Amino acid sequence: MSDVSDGGAAAARPGRSRRRTDLSEREIVAAALRLVAREGADNLTMRGLAAELGLSSMASYYHVPSKTVLFDLVADAVLADVRVPDSEEPWEKRLREMFISARSELARYPGVAALLLSRTSETPNMRRLSSELRRALRQAGFDRAESDALGEAFTIYLFGRLIFEGRAVAESAAPAEPGPAGARPADAFETGLDLLLAGTRELLRTTSRD
Amino acid sequence: MSDVSDGGAAAARPGRSRRRTDLSEREIVAAALRLVAREGADNLTMRGLAAELGLSSMASYYHVPSKTVLFDLVADAVLADVRVPDSEEPWEKRLREMFISARSELARYPGVAALLLSRTSETPNMRRLSSELRRALRQAGFDRAESDALGEAFTIYLFGRLIFEGRAVAESAAPAEPGPAGARPADAFETGLDLLLAGTRELLRTTSRD
DNA sequence: ACCTGAACACCGTTCAAGT
DNA sequence: ACCTGAACACCGTTCAAGT
């Protein structure tokens, strides 16, 4: 996880007792992640967090100043495990793998993608990943502005897909056939990702490059 | 739910007094849309809706059985004005224009895109638009499964972009330079849309077509 | 320093009751 | 038929108070 001592998203707490405090923040985030994994970010509650920690209802407010900050901590922690391939790899492989990794991390924590798409906050890991993303696109041959714009589109698709996948499935108790053995379902996320990558290649060919 | 005879999204109300009732539903939705346009769907509240109608807090529950249904009514109403180009037009133009229309309708009602992306419900206008979307892709040459998958990606991008655009802009009071006169900002939504369309063309060329 | 409890202003929803 | 008011179980947040 991130060494980043508190890099922006972290709660502002008065004291400076490093030891106990840092441990506490890790515990807070861990408890929050457990809750989100189990019940989704929609059901992450300041009171529920306190309960998960075995404390009484208002205890969360001692450790975390607001729910906004809690969300940032959670979002950043989820993104912390996203792997970015070595920058010697070809750009397309880099993009592909980093999005597949991001998708699989986000899928473990329902509702977090929705937070990331709808809030403005910039946590350390968001910055890390979006800068890696832009870097890969610059590698591919786009200029700074183009890379920003394309990266935005990829990011929106990623988060959007996860929100889409996280929709309540109505009350259909249908088992949803597992599909024949060999035939990989070619999952929908990757289909869309491939569409974006195909578009990227096409733009690369179409536009004049230096 | 109940005997959904009126197209799925509409509220189930006991009486059958057509006249007064239908008018009332139009008024309900109109009031809800006014609220959403002003304050966003996040701030659409059952009590607030009643207030907007000049009634006391709990009056909404007489006209609309739940907030879920209210959201469906609102979402469907917003999509009702999305224009779909004539089916004689080439597929790319059709897609482009229908997404630009959808985007501009959704932009007027903050938070509605988020509802559409995160809920399962199928209202009449959602069905209409997604079937037009699939039809355009079949026109382009994709089979049914491909059209479904690609349409999904386009839709996710549309809603995702609107959620992204609707993010609170922090408290930066910076005027955000208007840009030089002639230079159209080539808005970000369309850049992404063009990326998807480029990808679609590329897939069309790459894959074997009959 | 670390936590508790009561309180405030909100939610969605239910329900008995008014006219 | 159409609406009101009180009530319940939740929220986020503040704050005085305990240890």
PDB file of N, CA and C in Angstrom, chain A residues 116-120 149-150 152-154 156-157 160-161 163-164 167-170 188 191-192 195-196 198-203 205, chain B residues 116-120 149-150 152-154 156-157 160-161 163-164 167-170 188 191-192 195-196 198-203 205:
ATOM      1  N   LEU A 116     -15.390   7.652  -7.320  1.00  0.00           N
ATOM      2  CA  LEU A 116     -14.286   8.195  -8.101  1.00  0.00           C
ATOM      3  C   LEU A 116     -14.779   9.011  -9.283  1.00  0.00           C
ATOM      4  N   LEU A 117     -15.860   8.554  -9.882  1.00  0.00           N
ATOM      5  CA  LEU A 117     -16.357   9.272 -11.057  1.00  0.00           C
ATOM      6  C   LEU A 117     -17.078  10.557 -10.678  1.00  0.00           C
ATOM      7  N   SER A 118     -17.669  10.584  -9.502  1.00  0.00           N
ATOM      8  CA  SER A 118     -18.518  11.737  -9.192  1.00  0.00           C
ATOM      9  C   SER A 118     -17.884  12.772  -8.272  1.00  0.00           C
ATOM     10  N   ARG A 119     -16.739  12.458  -7.692  1.00  0.00           N
ATOM     11  CA  ARG A 119     -16.132  13.477  -6.846  1.00  0.00           C
ATOM     12  C   ARG A 119     -14.887  14.087  -7.473  1.00  0.00           C
ATOM     13  N   THR A 120     -14.521  15.221  -6.948  1.00  0.00           N
ATOM     14  CA  THR A 120     -13.436  15.986  -7.542  1.00  0.00           C
ATOM     15  C   THR A 120     -12.078  15.639  -6.950  1.00  0.00           C
ATOM     16  N   ALA A 149      -7.135  14.227 -23.037  1.00  0.00           N
ATOM     17  CA  ALA A 149      -8.508  13.989 -23.473  1.00  0.00           C
ATOM     18  C   ALA A 149      -8.796  12.495 -23.623  1.00  0.00           C
ATOM     19  N   LEU A 150      -7.875  11.777 -24.223  1.00  0.00           N
ATOM     20  CA  LEU A 150      -8.089  10.344 -24.405  1.00  0.00           C
ATOM     21  C   LEU A 150      -8.071   9.619 -23.063  1.00  0.00           C
ATOM     22  N   GLU A 152      -8.950  10.730 -20.266  1.00  0.00           N
ATOM     23  CA  GLU A 152     -10.231  11.012 -19.622  1.00  0.00           C
ATOM     24  C   GLU A 152     -11.298  10.042 -20.120  1.00  0.00           C
ATOM     25  N   ALA A 153     -11.329   9.840 -21.411  1.00  0.00           N
ATOM     26  CA  ALA A 153     -12.337   8.941 -21.982  1.00  0.00           C
ATOM     27  C   ALA A 153     -12.153   7.505 -21.469  1.00  0.00           C
ATOM     28  N   PHE A 154     -10.936   7.045 -21.427  1.00  0.00           N
ATOM     29  CA  PHE A 154     -10.663   5.705 -20.880  1.00  0.00           C
ATOM     30  C   PHE A 154     -11.122   5.608 -19.425  1.00  0.00           C
ATOM     31  N   ILE A 156     -13.302   7.443 -17.797  1.00  0.00           N
ATOM     32  CA  ILE A 156     -14.754   7.491 -17.698  1.00  0.00           C
ATOM     33  C   ILE A 156     -15.353   6.138 -18.043  1.00  0.00           C
ATOM     34  N   TYR A 157     -14.820   5.517 -19.068  1.00  0.00           N
ATOM     35  CA  TYR A 157     -15.333   4.192 -19.410  1.00  0.00           C
ATOM     36  C   TYR A 157     -15.111   3.199 -18.277  1.00  0.00           C
ATOM     37  N   GLY A 160     -17.408   4.074 -15.366  1.00  0.00           N
ATOM     38  CA  GLY A 160     -18.775   3.900 -15.828  1.00  0.00           C
ATOM     39  C   GLY A 160     -19.148   2.433 -15.941  1.00  0.00           C
ATOM     40  N   ARG A 161     -18.241   1.647 -16.475  1.00  0.00           N
ATOM     41  CA  ARG A 161     -18.507   0.221 -16.612  1.00  0.00           C
ATOM     42  C   ARG A 161     -18.745  -0.425 -15.247  1.00  0.00           C
ATOM     43  N   ILE A 163     -19.810   1.005 -12.503  1.00  0.00           N
ATOM     44  CA  ILE A 163     -21.120   1.421 -11.994  1.00  0.00           C
ATOM     45  C   ILE A 163     -22.205   0.599 -12.668  1.00  0.00           C
ATOM     46  N   PHE A 164     -22.067   0.480 -13.968  1.00  0.00           N
ATOM     47  CA  PHE A 164     -23.038  -0.294 -14.744  1.00  0.00           C
ATOM     48  C   PHE A 164     -23.117  -1.739 -14.257  1.00  0.00           C
ATOM     49  N   ARG A 167     -25.039  -2.497 -10.881  1.00  0.00           N
ATOM     50  CA  ARG A 167     -26.461  -2.248 -10.730  1.00  0.00           C
ATOM     51  C   ARG A 167     -27.170  -3.382 -10.029  1.00  0.00           C
ATOM     52  N   ALA A 168     -28.140  -3.034  -9.216  1.00  0.00           N
ATOM     53  CA  ALA A 168     -28.967  -4.059  -8.580  1.00  0.00           C
ATOM     54  C   ALA A 168     -29.563  -4.919  -9.685  1.00  0.00           C
ATOM     55  N   VAL A 169     -29.501  -6.218  -9.506  1.00  0.00           N
ATOM     56  CA  VAL A 169     -29.881  -7.129 -10.582  1.00  0.00           C
ATOM     57  C   VAL A 169     -31.367  -7.411 -10.583  1.00  0.00           C
ATOM     58  N   ALA A 170     -32.162  -6.474 -10.098  1.00  0.00           N
ATOM     59  CA  ALA A 170     -33.591  -6.722  -9.899  1.00  0.00           C
ATOM     60  C   ALA A 170     -33.734  -7.946  -9.010  1.00  0.00           C
ATOM     61  N   ALA A 188     -17.599  -8.316 -20.998  1.00  0.00           N
ATOM     62  CA  ALA A 188     -18.067  -7.059 -21.577  1.00  0.00           C
ATOM     63  C   ALA A 188     -17.100  -5.914 -21.320  1.00  0.00           C
ATOM     64  N   THR A 191     -14.417  -6.072 -23.897  1.00  0.00           N
ATOM     65  CA  THR A 191     -14.926  -5.716 -25.218  1.00  0.00           C
ATOM     66  C   THR A 191     -14.902  -4.193 -25.402  1.00  0.00           C
ATOM     67  N   GLY A 192     -15.392  -3.489 -24.393  1.00  0.00           N
ATOM     68  CA  GLY A 192     -15.398  -2.036 -24.470  1.00  0.00           C
ATOM     69  C   GLY A 192     -13.995  -1.458 -24.455  1.00  0.00           C
ATOM     70  N   LEU A 195     -12.596  -1.744 -27.756  1.00  0.00           N
ATOM     71  CA  LEU A 195     -13.165  -0.725 -28.634  1.00  0.00           C
ATOM     72  C   LEU A 195     -12.387   0.581 -28.493  1.00  0.00           C
ATOM     73  N   LEU A 196     -12.115   0.957 -27.264  1.00  0.00           N
ATOM     74  CA  LEU A 196     -11.363   2.189 -27.039  1.00  0.00           C
ATOM     75  C   LEU A 196      -9.935   2.089 -27.583  1.00  0.00           C
ATOM     76  N   ALA A 198      -8.974   0.174 -30.021  1.00  0.00           N
ATOM     77  CA  ALA A 198      -9.072   0.207 -31.486  1.00  0.00           C
ATOM     78  C   ALA A 198      -9.214   1.645 -31.966  1.00  0.00           C
ATOM     79  N   GLY A 199     -10.033   2.395 -31.260  1.00  0.00           N
ATOM     80  CA  GLY A 199     -10.192   3.804 -31.606  1.00  0.00           C
ATOM     81  C   GLY A 199      -8.891   4.566 -31.469  1.00  0.00           C
ATOM     82  N   THR A 200      -8.151   4.258 -30.438  1.00  0.00           N
ATOM     83  CA  THR A 200      -6.878   4.923 -30.219  1.00  0.00           C
ATOM     84  C   THR A 200      -5.907   4.647 -31.365  1.00  0.00           C
ATOM     85  N   ARG A 201      -5.826   3.389 -31.766  1.00  0.00           N
ATOM     86  CA  ARG A 201      -4.961   3.034 -32.910  1.00  0.00           C
ATOM     87  C   ARG A 201      -5.396   3.769 -34.162  1.00  0.00           C
ATOM     88  N   GLU A 202      -6.701   3.788 -34.361  1.00  0.00           N
ATOM     89  CA  GLU A 202      -7.250   4.455 -35.551  1.00  0.00           C
ATOM     90  C   GLU A 202      -6.905   5.943 -35.560  1.00  0.00           C
ATOM     91  N   LEU A 203      -7.042   6.598 -34.410  1.00  0.00           N
ATOM     92  CA  LEU A 203      -6.689   8.009 -34.335  1.00  0.00           C
ATOM     93  C   LEU A 203      -5.206   8.210 -34.604  1.00  0.00           C
ATOM     94  N   ARG A 205      -3.347   6.451 -36.504  1.00  0.00           N
ATOM     95  CA  ARG A 205      -3.060   6.299 -37.929  1.00  0.00           C
ATOM     96  C   ARG A 205      -3.597   7.494 -38.703  1.00  0.00           C
TER      97      ARG A 205
ATOM     98  N   LEU B 116     -29.449   6.830 -14.310  1.00  0.00           N
ATOM     99  CA  LEU B 116     -29.580   5.914 -15.433  1.00  0.00           C
ATOM    100  C   LEU B 116     -28.485   4.865 -15.442  1.00  0.00           C
ATOM    101  N   LEU B 117     -27.302   5.265 -15.055  1.00  0.00           N
ATOM    102  CA  LEU B 117     -26.193   4.318 -15.089  1.00  0.00           C
ATOM    103  C   LEU B 117     -26.245   3.331 -13.933  1.00  0.00           C
ATOM    104  N   SER B 118     -26.825   3.755 -12.825  1.00  0.00           N
ATOM    105  CA  SER B 118     -26.724   2.906 -11.642  1.00  0.00           C
ATOM    106  C   SER B 118     -27.982   2.098 -11.327  1.00  0.00           C
ATOM    107  N   ARG B 119     -29.068   2.386 -12.011  1.00  0.00           N
ATOM    108  CA  ARG B 119     -30.259   1.589 -11.715  1.00  0.00           C
ATOM    109  C   ARG B 119     -30.609   0.629 -12.836  1.00  0.00           C
ATOM    110  N   THR B 120     -31.423  -0.329 -12.497  1.00  0.00           N
ATOM    111  CA  THR B 120     -31.734  -1.396 -13.435  1.00  0.00           C
ATOM    112  C   THR B 120     -32.958  -1.096 -14.283  1.00  0.00           C
ATOM    113  N   ALA B 149     -23.095  -5.393 -27.302  1.00  0.00           N
ATOM    114  CA  ALA B 149     -21.890  -5.084 -26.529  1.00  0.00           C
ATOM    115  C   ALA B 149     -21.375  -3.681 -26.845  1.00  0.00           C
ATOM    116  N   LEU B 150     -21.353  -3.333 -28.108  1.00  0.00           N
ATOM    117  CA  LEU B 150     -20.856  -2.011 -28.468  1.00  0.00           C
ATOM    118  C   LEU B 150     -21.806  -0.926 -27.971  1.00  0.00           C
ATOM    119  N   GLU B 152     -23.627  -0.995 -25.439  1.00  0.00           N
ATOM    120  CA  GLU B 152     -23.408  -0.859 -24.001  1.00  0.00           C
ATOM    121  C   GLU B 152     -22.234   0.063 -23.723  1.00  0.00           C
ATOM    122  N   ALA B 153     -21.169  -0.117 -24.458  1.00  0.00           N
ATOM    123  CA  ALA B 153     -19.976   0.716 -24.245  1.00  0.00           C
ATOM    124  C   ALA B 153     -20.269   2.182 -24.537  1.00  0.00           C
ATOM    125  N   PHE B 154     -20.980   2.437 -25.623  1.00  0.00           N
ATOM    126  CA  PHE B 154     -21.363   3.815 -25.951  1.00  0.00           C
ATOM    127  C   PHE B 154     -22.212   4.426 -24.830  1.00  0.00           C
ATOM    128  N   ILE B 156     -22.456   3.540 -21.686  1.00  0.00           N
ATOM    129  CA  ILE B 156     -21.662   3.744 -20.474  1.00  0.00           C
ATOM    130  C   ILE B 156     -20.828   5.004 -20.611  1.00  0.00           C
ATOM    131  N   TYR B 157     -20.250   5.187 -21.776  1.00  0.00           N
ATOM    132  CA  TYR B 157     -19.467   6.405 -21.966  1.00  0.00           C
ATOM    133  C   TYR B 157     -20.345   7.652 -21.820  1.00  0.00           C
ATOM    134  N   GLY B 160     -21.378   8.070 -18.179  1.00  0.00           N
ATOM    135  CA  GLY B 160     -20.166   8.317 -17.399  1.00  0.00           C
ATOM    136  C   GLY B 160     -19.626   9.715 -17.620  1.00  0.00           C
ATOM    137  N   ARG B 161     -19.633  10.147 -18.861  1.00  0.00           N
ATOM    138  CA  ARG B 161     -19.142  11.490 -19.153  1.00  0.00           C
ATOM    139  C   ARG B 161     -19.975  12.531 -18.422  1.00  0.00           C
ATOM    140  N   ILE B 163     -21.703  12.195 -15.669  1.00  0.00           N
ATOM    141  CA  ILE B 163     -21.384  12.157 -14.237  1.00  0.00           C
ATOM    142  C   ILE B 163     -20.067  12.898 -14.001  1.00  0.00           C
ATOM    143  N   PHE B 164     -19.111  12.601 -14.839  1.00  0.00           N
ATOM    144  CA  PHE B 164     -17.803  13.240 -14.734  1.00  0.00           C
ATOM    145  C   PHE B 164     -17.925  14.763 -14.844  1.00  0.00           C
ATOM    146  N   ARG B 167     -19.295  16.776 -11.748  1.00  0.00           N
ATOM    147  CA  ARG B 167     -18.592  16.808 -10.478  1.00  0.00           C
ATOM    148  C   ARG B 167     -18.529  18.216  -9.897  1.00  0.00           C
ATOM    149  N   ALA B 168     -18.632  18.290  -8.595  1.00  0.00           N
ATOM    150  CA  ALA B 168     -18.452  19.582  -7.926  1.00  0.00           C
ATOM    151  C   ALA B 168     -17.081  20.109  -8.300  1.00  0.00           C
ATOM    152  N   VAL B 169     -17.021  21.372  -8.655  1.00  0.00           N
ATOM    153  CA  VAL B 169     -15.793  21.935  -9.206  1.00  0.00           C
ATOM    154  C   VAL B 169     -14.852  22.431  -8.119  1.00  0.00           C
ATOM    155  N   ALA B 170     -14.900  21.817  -6.960  1.00  0.00           N
ATOM    156  CA  ALA B 170     -14.133  22.317  -5.809  1.00  0.00           C
ATOM    157  C   ALA B 170     -14.545  23.764  -5.568  1.00  0.00           C
ATOM    158  N   ALA B 188     -14.938  18.033 -24.831  1.00  0.00           N
ATOM    159  CA  ALA B 188     -14.394  16.752 -24.396  1.00  0.00           C
ATOM    160  C   ALA B 188     -15.353  15.596 -24.668  1.00  0.00           C
ATOM    161  N   THR B 191     -14.932  14.555 -28.218  1.00  0.00           N
ATOM    162  CA  THR B 191     -13.642  13.894 -28.425  1.00  0.00           C
ATOM    163  C   THR B 191     -13.749  12.410 -28.077  1.00  0.00           C
ATOM    164  N   GLY B 192     -14.352  12.136 -26.941  1.00  0.00           N
ATOM    165  CA  GLY B 192     -14.512  10.740 -26.536  1.00  0.00           C
ATOM    166  C   GLY B 192     -15.460   9.991 -27.460  1.00  0.00           C
ATOM    167  N   LEU B 195     -13.667   9.046 -30.418  1.00  0.00           N
ATOM    168  CA  LEU B 195     -12.795   7.903 -30.137  1.00  0.00           C
ATOM    169  C   LEU B 195     -13.576   6.598 -30.269  1.00  0.00           C
ATOM    170  N   LEU B 196     -14.767   6.570 -29.712  1.00  0.00           N
ATOM    171  CA  LEU B 196     -15.587   5.365 -29.799  1.00  0.00           C
ATOM    172  C   LEU B 196     -15.995   5.078 -31.247  1.00  0.00           C
ATOM    173  N   ALA B 198     -14.357   5.993 -33.929  1.00  0.00           N
ATOM    174  CA  ALA B 198     -13.153   5.531 -34.625  1.00  0.00           C
ATOM    175  C   ALA B 198     -12.918   4.053 -34.332  1.00  0.00           C
ATOM    176  N   GLY B 199     -13.103   3.685 -33.049  1.00  0.00           N
ATOM    177  CA  GLY B 199     -12.948   2.282 -32.690  1.00  0.00           C
ATOM    178  C   GLY B 199     -13.957   1.410 -33.409  1.00  0.00           C
ATOM    179  N   THR B 200     -15.159   1.898 -33.525  1.00  0.00           N
ATOM    180  CA  THR B 200     -16.199   1.140 -34.207  1.00  0.00           C
ATOM    181  C   THR B 200     -15.836   0.908 -35.677  1.00  0.00           C
ATOM    182  N   ARG B 201     -15.384   1.956 -36.329  1.00  0.00           N
ATOM    183  CA  ARG B 201     -14.946   1.809 -37.733  1.00  0.00           C
ATOM    184  C   ARG B 201     -13.814   0.800 -37.858  1.00  0.00           C
ATOM    185  N   GLU B 202     -12.868   0.939 -36.935  1.00  0.00           N
ATOM    186  CA  GLU B 202     -11.715   0.026 -36.948  1.00  0.00           C
ATOM    187  C   GLU B 202     -12.152  -1.430 -36.778  1.00  0.00           C
ATOM    188  N   LEU B 203     -13.066  -1.669 -35.843  1.00  0.00           N
ATOM    189  CA  LEU B 203     -13.560  -3.035 -35.646  1.00  0.00           C
ATOM    190  C   LEU B 203     -14.265  -3.541 -36.896  1.00  0.00           C
ATOM    191  N   ARG B 205     -13.630  -2.740 -39.924  1.00  0.00           N
ATOM    192  CA  ARG B 205     -12.651  -3.079 -40.951  1.00  0.00           C
ATOM    193  C   ARG B 205     -11.899  -4.358 -40.580  1.00  0.00           C
TER     194      ARG B 205
END
